[in-house]
Structures are given as C-alpha cells and as structure tokens.
PDB file of C-alpha atoms and ligand atoms in Angstrom:
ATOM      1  CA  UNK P   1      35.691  31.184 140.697  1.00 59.00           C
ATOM      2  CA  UNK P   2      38.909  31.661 138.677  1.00 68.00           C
ATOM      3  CA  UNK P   3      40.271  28.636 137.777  1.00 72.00           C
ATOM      4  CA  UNK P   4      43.637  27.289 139.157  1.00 88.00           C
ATOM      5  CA  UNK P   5      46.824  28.423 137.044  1.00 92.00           C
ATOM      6  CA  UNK P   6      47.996  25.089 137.092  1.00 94.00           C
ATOM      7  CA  UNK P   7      45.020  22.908 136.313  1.00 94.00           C
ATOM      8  CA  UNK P   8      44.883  26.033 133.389  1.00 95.00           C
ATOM      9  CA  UNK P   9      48.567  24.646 132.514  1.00 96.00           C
ATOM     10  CA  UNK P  10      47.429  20.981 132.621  1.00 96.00           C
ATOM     11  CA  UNK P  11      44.393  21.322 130.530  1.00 96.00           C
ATOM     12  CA  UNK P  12      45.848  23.738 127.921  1.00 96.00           C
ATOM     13  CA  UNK P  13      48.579  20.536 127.720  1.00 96.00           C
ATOM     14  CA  UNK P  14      45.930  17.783 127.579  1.00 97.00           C
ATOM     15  CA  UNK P  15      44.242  19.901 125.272  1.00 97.00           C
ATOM     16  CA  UNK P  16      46.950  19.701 122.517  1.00 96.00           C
ATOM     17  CA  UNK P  17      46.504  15.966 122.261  1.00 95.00           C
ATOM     18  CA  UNK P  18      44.536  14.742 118.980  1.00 90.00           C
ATOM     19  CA  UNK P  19      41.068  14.662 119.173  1.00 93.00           C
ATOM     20  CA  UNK P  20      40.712  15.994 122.647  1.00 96.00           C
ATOM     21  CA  UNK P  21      38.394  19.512 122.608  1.00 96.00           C
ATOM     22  CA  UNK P  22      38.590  21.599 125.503  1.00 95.00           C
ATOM     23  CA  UNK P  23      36.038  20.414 127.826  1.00 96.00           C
ATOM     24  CA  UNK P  24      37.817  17.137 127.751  1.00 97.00           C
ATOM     25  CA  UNK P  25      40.817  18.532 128.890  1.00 97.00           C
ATOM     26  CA  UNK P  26      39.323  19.751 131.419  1.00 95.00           C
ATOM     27  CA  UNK P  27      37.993  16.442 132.617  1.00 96.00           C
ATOM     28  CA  UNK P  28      41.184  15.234 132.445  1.00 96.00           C
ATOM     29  CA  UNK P  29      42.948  17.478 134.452  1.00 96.00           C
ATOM     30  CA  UNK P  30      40.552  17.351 137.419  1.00 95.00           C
ATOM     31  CA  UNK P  31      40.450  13.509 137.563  1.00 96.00           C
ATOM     32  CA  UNK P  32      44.451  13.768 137.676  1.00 96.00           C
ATOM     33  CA  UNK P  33      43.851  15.388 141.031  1.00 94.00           C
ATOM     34  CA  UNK P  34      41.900  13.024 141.992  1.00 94.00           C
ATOM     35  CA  UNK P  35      44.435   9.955 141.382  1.00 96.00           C
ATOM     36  CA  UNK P  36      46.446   8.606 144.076  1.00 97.00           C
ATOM     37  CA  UNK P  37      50.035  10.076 144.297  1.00 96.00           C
ATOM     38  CA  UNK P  38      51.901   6.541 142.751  1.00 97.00           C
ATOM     39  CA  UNK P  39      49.554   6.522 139.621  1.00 97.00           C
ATOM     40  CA  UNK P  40      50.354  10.072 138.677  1.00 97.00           C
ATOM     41  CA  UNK P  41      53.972   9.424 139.196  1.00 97.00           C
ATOM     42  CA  UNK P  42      53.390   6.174 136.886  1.00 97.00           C
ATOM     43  CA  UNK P  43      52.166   8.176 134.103  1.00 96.00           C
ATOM     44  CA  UNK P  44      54.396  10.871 134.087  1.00 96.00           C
ATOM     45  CA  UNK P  45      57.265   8.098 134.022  1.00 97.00           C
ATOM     46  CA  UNK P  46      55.044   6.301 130.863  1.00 96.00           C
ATOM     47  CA  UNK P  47      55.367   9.365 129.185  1.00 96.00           C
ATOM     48  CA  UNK P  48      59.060   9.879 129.666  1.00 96.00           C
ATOM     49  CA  UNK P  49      59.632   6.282 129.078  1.00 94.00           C
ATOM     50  CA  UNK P  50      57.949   6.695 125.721  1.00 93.00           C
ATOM     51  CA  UNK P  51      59.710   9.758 124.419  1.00 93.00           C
ATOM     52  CA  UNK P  52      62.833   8.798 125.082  1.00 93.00           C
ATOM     53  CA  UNK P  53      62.703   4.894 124.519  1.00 93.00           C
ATOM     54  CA  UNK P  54      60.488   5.479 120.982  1.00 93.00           C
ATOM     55  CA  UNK P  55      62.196   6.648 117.569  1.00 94.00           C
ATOM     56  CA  UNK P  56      61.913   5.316 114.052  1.00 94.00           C
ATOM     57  CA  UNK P  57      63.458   2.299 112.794  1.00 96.00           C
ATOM     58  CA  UNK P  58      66.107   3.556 110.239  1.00 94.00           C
ATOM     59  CA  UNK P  59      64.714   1.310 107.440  1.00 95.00           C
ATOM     60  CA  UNK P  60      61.230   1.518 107.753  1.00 97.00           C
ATOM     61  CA  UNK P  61      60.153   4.334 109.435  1.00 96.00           C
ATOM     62  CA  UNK P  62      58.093   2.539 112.030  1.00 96.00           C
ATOM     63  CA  UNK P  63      58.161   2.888 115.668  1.00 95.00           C
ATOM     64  CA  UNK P  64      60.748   0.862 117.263  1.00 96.00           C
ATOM     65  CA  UNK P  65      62.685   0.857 120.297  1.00 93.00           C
ATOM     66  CA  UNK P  66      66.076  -0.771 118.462  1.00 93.00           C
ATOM     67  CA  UNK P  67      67.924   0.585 115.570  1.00 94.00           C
ATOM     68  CA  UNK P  68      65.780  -1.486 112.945  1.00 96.00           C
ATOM     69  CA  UNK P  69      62.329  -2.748 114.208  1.00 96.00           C
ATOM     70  CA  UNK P  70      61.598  -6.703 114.871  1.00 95.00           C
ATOM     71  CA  UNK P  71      60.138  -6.894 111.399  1.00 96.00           C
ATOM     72  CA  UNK P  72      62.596  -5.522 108.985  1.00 96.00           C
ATOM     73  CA  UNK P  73      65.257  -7.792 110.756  1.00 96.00           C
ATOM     74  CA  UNK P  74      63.709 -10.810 110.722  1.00 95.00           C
ATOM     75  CA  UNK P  75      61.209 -10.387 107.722  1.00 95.00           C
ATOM     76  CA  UNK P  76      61.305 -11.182 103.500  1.00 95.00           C
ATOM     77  CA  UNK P  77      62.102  -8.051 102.042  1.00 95.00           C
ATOM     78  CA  UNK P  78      61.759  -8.707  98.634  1.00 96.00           C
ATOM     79  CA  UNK P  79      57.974  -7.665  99.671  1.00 96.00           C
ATOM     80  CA  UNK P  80      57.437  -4.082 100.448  1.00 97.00           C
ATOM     81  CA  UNK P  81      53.952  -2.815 101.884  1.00 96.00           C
ATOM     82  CA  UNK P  82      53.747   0.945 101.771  1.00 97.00           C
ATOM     83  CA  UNK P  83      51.859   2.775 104.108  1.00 96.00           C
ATOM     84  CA  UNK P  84      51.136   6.083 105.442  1.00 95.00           C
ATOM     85  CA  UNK P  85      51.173   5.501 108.920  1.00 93.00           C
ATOM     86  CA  UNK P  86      52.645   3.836 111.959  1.00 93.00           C
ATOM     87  CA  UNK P  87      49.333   2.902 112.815  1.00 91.00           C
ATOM     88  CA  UNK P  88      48.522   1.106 109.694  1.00 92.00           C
ATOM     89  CA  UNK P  89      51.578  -1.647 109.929  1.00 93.00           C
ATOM     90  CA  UNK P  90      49.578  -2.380 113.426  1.00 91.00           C
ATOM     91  CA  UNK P  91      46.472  -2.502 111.174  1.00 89.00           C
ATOM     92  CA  UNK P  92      48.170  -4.946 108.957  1.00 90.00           C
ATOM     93  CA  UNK P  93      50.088  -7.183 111.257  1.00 91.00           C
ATOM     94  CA  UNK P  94      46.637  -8.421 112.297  1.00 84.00           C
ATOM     95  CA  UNK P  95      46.738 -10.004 108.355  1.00 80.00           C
ATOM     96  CA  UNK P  96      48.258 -13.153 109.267  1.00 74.00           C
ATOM     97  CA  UNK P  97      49.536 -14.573 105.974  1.00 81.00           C
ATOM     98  CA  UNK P  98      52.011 -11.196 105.406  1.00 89.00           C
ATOM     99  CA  UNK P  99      55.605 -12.034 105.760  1.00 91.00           C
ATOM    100  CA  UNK P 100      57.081  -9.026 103.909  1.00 95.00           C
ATOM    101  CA  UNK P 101      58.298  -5.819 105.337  1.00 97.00           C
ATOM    102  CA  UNK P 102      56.615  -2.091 105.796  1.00 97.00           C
ATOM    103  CA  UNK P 103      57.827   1.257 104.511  1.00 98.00           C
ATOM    104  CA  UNK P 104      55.941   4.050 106.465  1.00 97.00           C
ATOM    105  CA  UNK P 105      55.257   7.515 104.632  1.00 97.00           C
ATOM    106  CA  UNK P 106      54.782   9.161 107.536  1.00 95.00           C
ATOM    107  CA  UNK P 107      51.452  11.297 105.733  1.00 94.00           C
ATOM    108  CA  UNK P 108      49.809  11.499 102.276  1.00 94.00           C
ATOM    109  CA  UNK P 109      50.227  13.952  99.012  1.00 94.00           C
ATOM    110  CA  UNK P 110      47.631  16.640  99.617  1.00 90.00           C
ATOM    111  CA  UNK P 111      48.266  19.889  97.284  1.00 82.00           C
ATOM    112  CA  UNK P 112      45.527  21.351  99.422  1.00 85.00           C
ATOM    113  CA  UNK P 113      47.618  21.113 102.955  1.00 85.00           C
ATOM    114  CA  UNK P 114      51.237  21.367 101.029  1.00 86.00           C
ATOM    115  CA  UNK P 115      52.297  18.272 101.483  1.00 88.00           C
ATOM    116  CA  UNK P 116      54.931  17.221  98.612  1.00 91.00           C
ATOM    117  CA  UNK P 117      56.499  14.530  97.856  1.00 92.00           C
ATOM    118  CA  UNK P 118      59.619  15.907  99.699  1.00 91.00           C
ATOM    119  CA  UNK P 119      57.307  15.616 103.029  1.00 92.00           C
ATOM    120  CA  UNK P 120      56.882  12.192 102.916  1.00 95.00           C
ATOM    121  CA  UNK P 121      59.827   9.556 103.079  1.00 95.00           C
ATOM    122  CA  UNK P 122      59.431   8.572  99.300  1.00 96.00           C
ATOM    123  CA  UNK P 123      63.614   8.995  98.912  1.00 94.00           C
ATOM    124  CA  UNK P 124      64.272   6.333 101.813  1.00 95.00           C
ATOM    125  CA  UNK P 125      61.682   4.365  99.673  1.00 96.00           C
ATOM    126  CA  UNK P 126      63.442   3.923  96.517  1.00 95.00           C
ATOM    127  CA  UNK P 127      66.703   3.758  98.208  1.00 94.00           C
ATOM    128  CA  UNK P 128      65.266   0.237  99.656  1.00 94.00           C
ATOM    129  CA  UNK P 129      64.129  -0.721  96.136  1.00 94.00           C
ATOM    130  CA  UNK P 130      67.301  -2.846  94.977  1.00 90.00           C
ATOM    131  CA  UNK P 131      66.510  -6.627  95.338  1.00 88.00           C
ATOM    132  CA  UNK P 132      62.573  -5.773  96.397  1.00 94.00           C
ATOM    133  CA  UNK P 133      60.327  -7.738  93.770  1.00 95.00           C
ATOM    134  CA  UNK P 134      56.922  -6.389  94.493  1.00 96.00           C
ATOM    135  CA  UNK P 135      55.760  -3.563  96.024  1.00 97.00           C
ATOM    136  CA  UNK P 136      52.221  -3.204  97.768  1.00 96.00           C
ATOM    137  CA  UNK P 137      50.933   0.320  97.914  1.00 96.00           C
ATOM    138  CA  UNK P 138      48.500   0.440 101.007  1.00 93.00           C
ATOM    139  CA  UNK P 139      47.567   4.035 101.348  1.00 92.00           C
ATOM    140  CA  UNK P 140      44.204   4.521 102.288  1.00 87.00           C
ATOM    141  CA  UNK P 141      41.353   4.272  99.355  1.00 83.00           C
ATOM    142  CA  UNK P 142      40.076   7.974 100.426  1.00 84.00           C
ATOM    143  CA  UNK P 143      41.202  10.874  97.383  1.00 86.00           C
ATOM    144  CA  UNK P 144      44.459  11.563  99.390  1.00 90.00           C
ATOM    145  CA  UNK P 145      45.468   7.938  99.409  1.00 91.00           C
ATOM    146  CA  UNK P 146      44.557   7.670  95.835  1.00 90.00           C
ATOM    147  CA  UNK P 147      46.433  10.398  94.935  1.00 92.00           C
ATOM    148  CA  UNK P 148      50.068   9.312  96.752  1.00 95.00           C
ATOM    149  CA  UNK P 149      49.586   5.497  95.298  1.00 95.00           C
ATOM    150  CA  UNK P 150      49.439   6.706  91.756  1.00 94.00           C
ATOM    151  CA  UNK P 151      52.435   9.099  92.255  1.00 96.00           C
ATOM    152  CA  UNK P 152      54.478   6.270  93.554  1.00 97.00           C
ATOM    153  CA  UNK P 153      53.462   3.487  91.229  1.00 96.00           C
ATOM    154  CA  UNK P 154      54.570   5.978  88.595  1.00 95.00           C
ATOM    155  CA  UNK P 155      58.067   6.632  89.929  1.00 95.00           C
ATOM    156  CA  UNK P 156      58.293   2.555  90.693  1.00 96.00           C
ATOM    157  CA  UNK P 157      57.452   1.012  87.504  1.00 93.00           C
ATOM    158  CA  UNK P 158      60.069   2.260  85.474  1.00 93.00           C
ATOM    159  CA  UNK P 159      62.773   0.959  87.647  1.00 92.00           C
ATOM    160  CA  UNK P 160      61.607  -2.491  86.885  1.00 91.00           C
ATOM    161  CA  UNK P 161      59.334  -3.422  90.511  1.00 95.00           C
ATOM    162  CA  UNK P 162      56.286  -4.793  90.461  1.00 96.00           C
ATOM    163  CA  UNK P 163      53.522  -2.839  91.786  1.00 96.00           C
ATOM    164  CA  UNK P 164      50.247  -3.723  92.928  1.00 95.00           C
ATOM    165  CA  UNK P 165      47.619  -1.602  95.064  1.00 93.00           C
ATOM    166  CA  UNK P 166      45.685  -3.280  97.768  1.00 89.00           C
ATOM    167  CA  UNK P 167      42.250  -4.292  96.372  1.00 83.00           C
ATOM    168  CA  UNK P 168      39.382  -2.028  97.345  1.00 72.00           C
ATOM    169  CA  UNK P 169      37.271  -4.476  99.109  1.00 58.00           C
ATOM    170  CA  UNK P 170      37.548  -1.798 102.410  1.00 57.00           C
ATOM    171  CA  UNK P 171      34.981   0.808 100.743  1.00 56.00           C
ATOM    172  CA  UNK P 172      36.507   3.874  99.246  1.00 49.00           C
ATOM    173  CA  UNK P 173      36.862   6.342 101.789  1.00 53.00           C
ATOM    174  CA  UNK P 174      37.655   4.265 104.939  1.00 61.00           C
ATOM    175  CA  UNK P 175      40.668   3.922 106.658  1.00 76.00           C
ATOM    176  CA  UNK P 176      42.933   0.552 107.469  1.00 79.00           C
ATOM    177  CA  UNK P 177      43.301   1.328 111.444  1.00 79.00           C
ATOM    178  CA  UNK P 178      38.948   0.019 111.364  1.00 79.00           C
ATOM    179  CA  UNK P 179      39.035  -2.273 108.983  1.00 80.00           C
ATOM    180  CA  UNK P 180      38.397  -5.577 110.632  1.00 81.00           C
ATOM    181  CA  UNK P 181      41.157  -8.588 109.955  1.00 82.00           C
ATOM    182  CA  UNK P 182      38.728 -10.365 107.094  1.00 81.00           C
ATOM    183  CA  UNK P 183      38.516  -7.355 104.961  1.00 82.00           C
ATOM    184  CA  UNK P 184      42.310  -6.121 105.408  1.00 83.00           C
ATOM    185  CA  UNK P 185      43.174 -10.154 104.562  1.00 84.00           C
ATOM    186  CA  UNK P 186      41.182  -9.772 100.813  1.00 82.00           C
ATOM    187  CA  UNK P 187      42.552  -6.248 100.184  1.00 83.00           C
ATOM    188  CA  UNK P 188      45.844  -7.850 100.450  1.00 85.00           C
ATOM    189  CA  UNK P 189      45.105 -11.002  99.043  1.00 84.00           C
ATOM    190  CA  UNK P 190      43.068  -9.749  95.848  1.00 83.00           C
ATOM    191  CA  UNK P 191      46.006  -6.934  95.227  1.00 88.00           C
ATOM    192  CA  UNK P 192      45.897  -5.604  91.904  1.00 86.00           C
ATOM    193  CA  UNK P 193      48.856  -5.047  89.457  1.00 89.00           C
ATOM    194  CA  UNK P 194      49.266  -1.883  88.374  1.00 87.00           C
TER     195      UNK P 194
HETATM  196 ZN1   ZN Z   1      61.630  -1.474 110.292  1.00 91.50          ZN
END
C-alpha cells in the first residue's frame, strides 16, 4: 500500500531532525497518530513556544529567553569561558565552583567544511575583551577544537588577556556534553596558561 501523503509530509519533517534516519521518522510519525488529540496539540504549541520564545542572548550567544541570559547579568565577567556550543555552557554549569561568564562560538574552525573565522562569533568575542582578565578556551580536545583554541589564544594574547585552555583530563577526542561533573571540574580546575 502507498503510503499516506501526509504521514509522507510528517516523516520527511521528522526526518530533518539531527540524528534521526528515516526509519525513525517513520516511527515517529505513526505513533503521532496514535496520541490522544490534547498531546498532539501540546507539542505542536512546545514547538511554537520554543521558536518564538528562544533567541540568543546579545552578549553571549547562548540561548535565552531575555535580552541577556541569567548568567551574563548576574555573573563575574572578568572570567570568560569560550565554547563552541550552547550545549556545552549546560555541560559546564554542572561545574559548581564556575562563577564567570560564557561566550558561545556557535561551531569550530574546520578548513575541511569552510568554516572561517568569520563563521564563528570570534568579533563579538574580542569586542567583550575590555576589563576580562582571563580567558578559558573550552573547545572540545578533538583536532577541530584544537585547531579554533590555538587561533584564538593567538589573537588574545597580544591584547594583554590571560589565556588558559581547559586541561585535558577529558581524553582527547571526547566531547564536554558526556563528560561527567568530576572530570569537567579538573579540566577547569587544572587549566593551563597558554
Ligand atoms: Zn549571556
């Protein structure tokens, strides 16, 4: 039997979500017929709520629902801890002893993918620079992470910042967002100058 246009239309949309293959999709579409009416109706309200509640805070670059998130109003910001990702400051939030702020890159250097330094939001970083003593570059340890670290300790330096890179005690290659609270507390803790 030919499948149904619109659990086609559903799928094809579940299928564009990261990480979800095809046959997935699929799943997902037939269990939303399944659902009772109010849940469905929930969920299509969660996503609105989402999209139009969400943006970026306009200092940091994390998700907020406010002009500047919870954290850069209330938080030192003589400490900046860079990261790639939104989902890394929730990584590192679980680090209790942090009281600095976050500056998300939103992505990595990679030559390989074209992704410059004009990609990432390295300008809005050194425009937060004045009055920051130390700044932690987080980036994953994986070649990619490496890579954007370097480039920014070498722009930072110069203009008189410290800068330290978290210490390596997460193996090379793994990613902050698993790392479990003990590990990402000693990569912070045992930072190294560079
Ligand atoms: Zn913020």
């Amino acid at each position: 039997m030919k499948q149904l246009d619109c659990i086609m239309r559903l799928s094809n949309k579940f299928a564009r979500l990261p990480g979800v293959g095809a046959k997935t999709a699929q799943r997902y579409a037939y269990s939303i017929i399944d659902m009772p009416c109010a849940d469905v109706e929930d969920f299509c309200a969660a996503l609105k709520d989402v999209k139009n509640s969400v943006r970026y805070c306009a200092e940091c670059g994390n998700f907020t629902d406010k002009e500047v998130c919870e954290i850069c109003a209330r938080r030192d910001k003589s400490i900046i801890c860079v990261v790639a990702y939104p989902k890394d400051v929730l990584a590192l939030e679980r680090v209790s002893g942090y009281r600095g702020v976050y500056h998300v890159l939103h992505g990595t250097l990679s030559p390989l993918e074209g992704r410059g330094p004009d990609s990432l939001k390295i300008k809005e970083l050194l425009a937060r620079l004045e009055g920051a003593e130390e700044v932690i570059l987080a980036t994953n340890t994986d070649v990619e992470g490496e890579a954007t670290a370097m480039y920014l300790a070498r722009l930072i330096k110069p203009m008189g910042v410290k800068v330290s890179r978290i210490a390596q005690g997460i193996s090379i290659g793994s990613e902050l967002e698993y790392a479990d609270e003990v590990t990402l507390t000693r990569a912070l803790e045992k930072r190294t100058p560079l």
